[in-house]
Amino acid sequence: MERTELQVLNPATEEVIATVPAATTADVDAAVVRATAAQTSWAAAAPADRARILRRFAAVVDAHAEELALLEVREAGHTLGNARWEAGNVRDLLDYAAGGVERLNGRQIPVPGGLDITILEPLGVIGVIAPWNFPMPIAAWATAPALAAGNAVLLKPAETTPLTALRLAELALEAGLPEGLLQVLPGEGPVAGTALVDHPGVAKIVFTGSTRVGKGIMARAADQVKRVTLELGGKSPNIVFADADLAAAAAATPMSFLDNSGQDCCARTRILVQRSVYDRFLELLTPAIQEIVVGDPLDERTQMGPLISRAQLERVRSYVPDTLPGIRGKAPEGPGFWFPPTVLTGLPEDAPCAVEEVFGPVAVVLPFEDEADAIRLANATPYGLSGSIWTRDVGRALRASRAVRAGNLSVNSHSSVRYWTPFGGFGQSGLGRELGPDALTAFTETKNVFISTEA
Ligand code: NAD
């Protein structure tokens, strides 16, 4: 049955912190009407004015960064350090997109008999369907460039985390964004999400979430040839070659899959280690896992908070019975959705934990023989989002970077997401790219105009 309201829990305490009315199909219909009107004026406004308003939006977010961060801690259980970074990331995304408004250039192409130009037209109304794992930044990844390119945005946050999105929409109005241009529709995926996907007035859907739901959205959108960008799941490798700085690789490994309690599509959950250094690497990794501080997200020393919900906790538990061998860290007892940092060892390559996205603080370690075997293992997945390569050999680093089929690779680092650089997946990790210098283009349609000089 359709819910009329959403209950928002603090995942660290299980307390209800808010109830929010759930958007219905009729709410989505009304929002599309308002967004369409707002978009027409917005697209017609001078680029400098649009850029100025977006910069002001960034400044208002900056002024409320601590408030937004605390809201993210409460509704998503993120550590305070992460949540502060996330609020700052929203500000930076808005500033970066604002810089693109006045540089959204078409091209002039040499042709015989006239002049040919391309124009990057806004698409119209964009539906953004966001997940709960990074509610603020992922909403902003799409929203900032979509607005900058002259579109309106209807943002549907995940059921469990609507609060930061709602607050951002209020701050947008405070900054002078026109009414109706950015509207937030908290609601259930199959209700409000489906209504956005099906609505003929919505030109594009940007979906971030599970591969299962993403496939359904792509199939549904096909009926209207609706544009989609999909950011889906991952099972990313962390490849440690024998010639790597093993101490540095082991020290960096825990947070490569424990950040945000492993609820990160880029989490390096398959640790692939060359057999000749396998034992030594585990010796270095064991204390690093055991020392991770798991607990109150508001405590500045905390490195890992709870999982988002009881359902997510049950899902992770179903993958990792206590009987599986491995390294386990600590987690609090009592209320809250806690699971300890876990590295599983001695499992076969095709164990469910080694191939499926667990979306919790769980990684597997698998040995490999040589470079070819490492690439084979790394690519033995339908996903292709991220990956890390640890080696001191620059030739090997480059060969492996070319051979691993994934959208975002890092060498001697676990970095994946920077707003300056393109982000997205190969294979079943998604379709299209977000962020980076071309972020605005994804929210435009290229129009070609030929002007005859012979008439
Ligand atoms: P989910 O797919 O269940 O939900 C994501 C969003 O889609 C939510 O807002 C939800 O309400 C909505 N939704 C659900 N069913 C829908 C439907 N039928 N029609 C329209 N909308 C619908 O995923 P989740 O549990 O929120 O997020 C976890 C998953 O997201 C993980 O698998 C993770 O890998 C993936 N993820 C990917 C990225 C990426 O950038 N590639 C980023 C974050 C999360």
GROMACS .gro file of C-alpha atoms and ligand atoms in nm, residues 129-134 138 141 156-159 187-190 193-194 197 207-213 217 231-234 264-265 357 359 385 423 429, ligand 1:
model
   82
  129ILE     CA    1   1.625   1.007  -0.832
  130ALA     CA    2   1.883   0.993  -0.553
  131PRO     CA    3   1.991   0.713  -0.317
  132TRP     CA    4   2.039   0.723   0.060
  133ASN     CA    5   2.410   0.650   0.072
  134PHE     CA    6   2.532   1.002  -0.014
  138ILE     CA    7   2.470   1.276  -0.529
  141TRP     CA    8   2.602   1.606  -0.886
  156LYS     CA    9   1.327   1.266  -0.544
  157PRO     CA   10   1.544   1.174  -0.248
  158ALA     CA   11   1.550   0.821  -0.106
  159GLU     CA   12   1.272   0.729   0.139
  187GLY     CA   13   0.834   0.976  -0.175
  188GLU     CA   14   0.847   0.608  -0.244
  189GLY     CA   15   1.045   0.484  -0.541
  190PRO     CA   16   0.764   0.285  -0.701
  193GLY     CA   17   0.998   0.773  -0.871
  194THR     CA   18   0.787   0.587  -1.125
  197VAL     CA   19   1.001   0.823  -1.509
  207PHE     CA   20   1.913   0.778  -1.144
  208THR     CA   21   2.164   0.669  -0.882
  209GLY     CA   22   2.090   0.350  -0.700
  210SER     CA   23   2.081  -0.024  -0.741
  211THR     CA   24   2.144  -0.196  -1.072
  212ARG     CA   25   1.812  -0.379  -1.037
  213VAL     CA   26   1.604  -0.061  -1.015
  217ILE     CA   27   1.399   0.259  -1.514
  231GLU     CA   28   2.493   0.545  -1.173
  232LEU     CA   29   2.454   0.191  -1.039
  233GLY     CA   30   2.635  -0.067  -0.832
  234GLY     CA   31   2.995  -0.182  -0.815
  264ASP     CA   32   2.965   0.333  -0.128
  265CYS     CA   33   2.927   0.225  -0.489
  357GLU     CA   34   2.756  -0.603  -0.399
  359PHE     CA   35   2.693  -0.261   0.045
  385LEU     CA   36   3.282   0.139  -1.159
  423PHE     CA   37   3.259   0.988  -1.306
  429SER     CA   38   2.771  -0.003  -1.324
  456NAD     P1   39   1.754   0.178  -0.479
  456NAD     O1   40   1.777   0.145  -0.621
  456NAD     O2   41   1.663   0.092  -0.403
  456NAD     O3   42   1.696   0.325  -0.463
  456NAD     C1   43   1.754   0.438  -0.523
  456NAD     C2   44   1.648   0.541  -0.547
  456NAD     O4   45   1.556   0.489  -0.642
  456NAD     C3   46   1.565   0.578  -0.423
  456NAD     O5   47   1.534   0.715  -0.429
  456NAD     C4   48   1.440   0.495  -0.442
  456NAD     O6   49   1.327   0.552  -0.379
  456NAD     C5   50   1.423   0.498  -0.592
  456NAD     N1   51   1.346   0.388  -0.648
  456NAD     C6   52   1.329   0.263  -0.597
  456NAD     N2   53   1.248   0.191  -0.677
  456NAD     C7   54   1.213   0.271  -0.781
  456NAD     C8   55   1.132   0.254  -0.896
  456NAD     N3   56   1.071   0.140  -0.922
  456NAD     N4   57   1.120   0.359  -0.982
  456NAD     C9   58   1.182   0.476  -0.960
  456NAD     N5   59   1.259   0.499  -0.851
  456NAD    C10   60   1.276   0.396  -0.763
  456NAD     O7   61   1.899   0.185  -0.422
  456NAD     P2   62   1.941   0.230  -0.277
  456NAD     O8   63   1.914   0.115  -0.188
  456NAD     O9   64   1.882   0.362  -0.244
  456NAD    O10   65   2.099   0.254  -0.299
  456NAD    C11   66   2.189   0.150  -0.292
  456NAD    C12   67   2.239   0.112  -0.429
  456NAD    O11   68   2.276   0.227  -0.504
  456NAD    C13   69   2.363   0.030  -0.425
  456NAD    O12   70   2.348  -0.082  -0.508
  456NAD    C14   71   2.474   0.120  -0.479
  456NAD    O13   72   2.579   0.059  -0.544
  456NAD    C15   73   2.401   0.209  -0.569
  456NAD     N6   74   2.469   0.339  -0.581
  456NAD    C16   75   2.537   0.368  -0.694
  456NAD    C17   76   2.603   0.489  -0.707
  456NAD    C18   77   2.677   0.525  -0.832
  456NAD    O14   78   2.713   0.639  -0.848
  456NAD     N7   79   2.703   0.434  -0.922
  456NAD    C19   80   2.600   0.580  -0.604
  456NAD    C20   81   2.530   0.548  -0.490
  456NAD    C21   82   2.463   0.426  -0.480
   0.00000   0.00000   0.00000
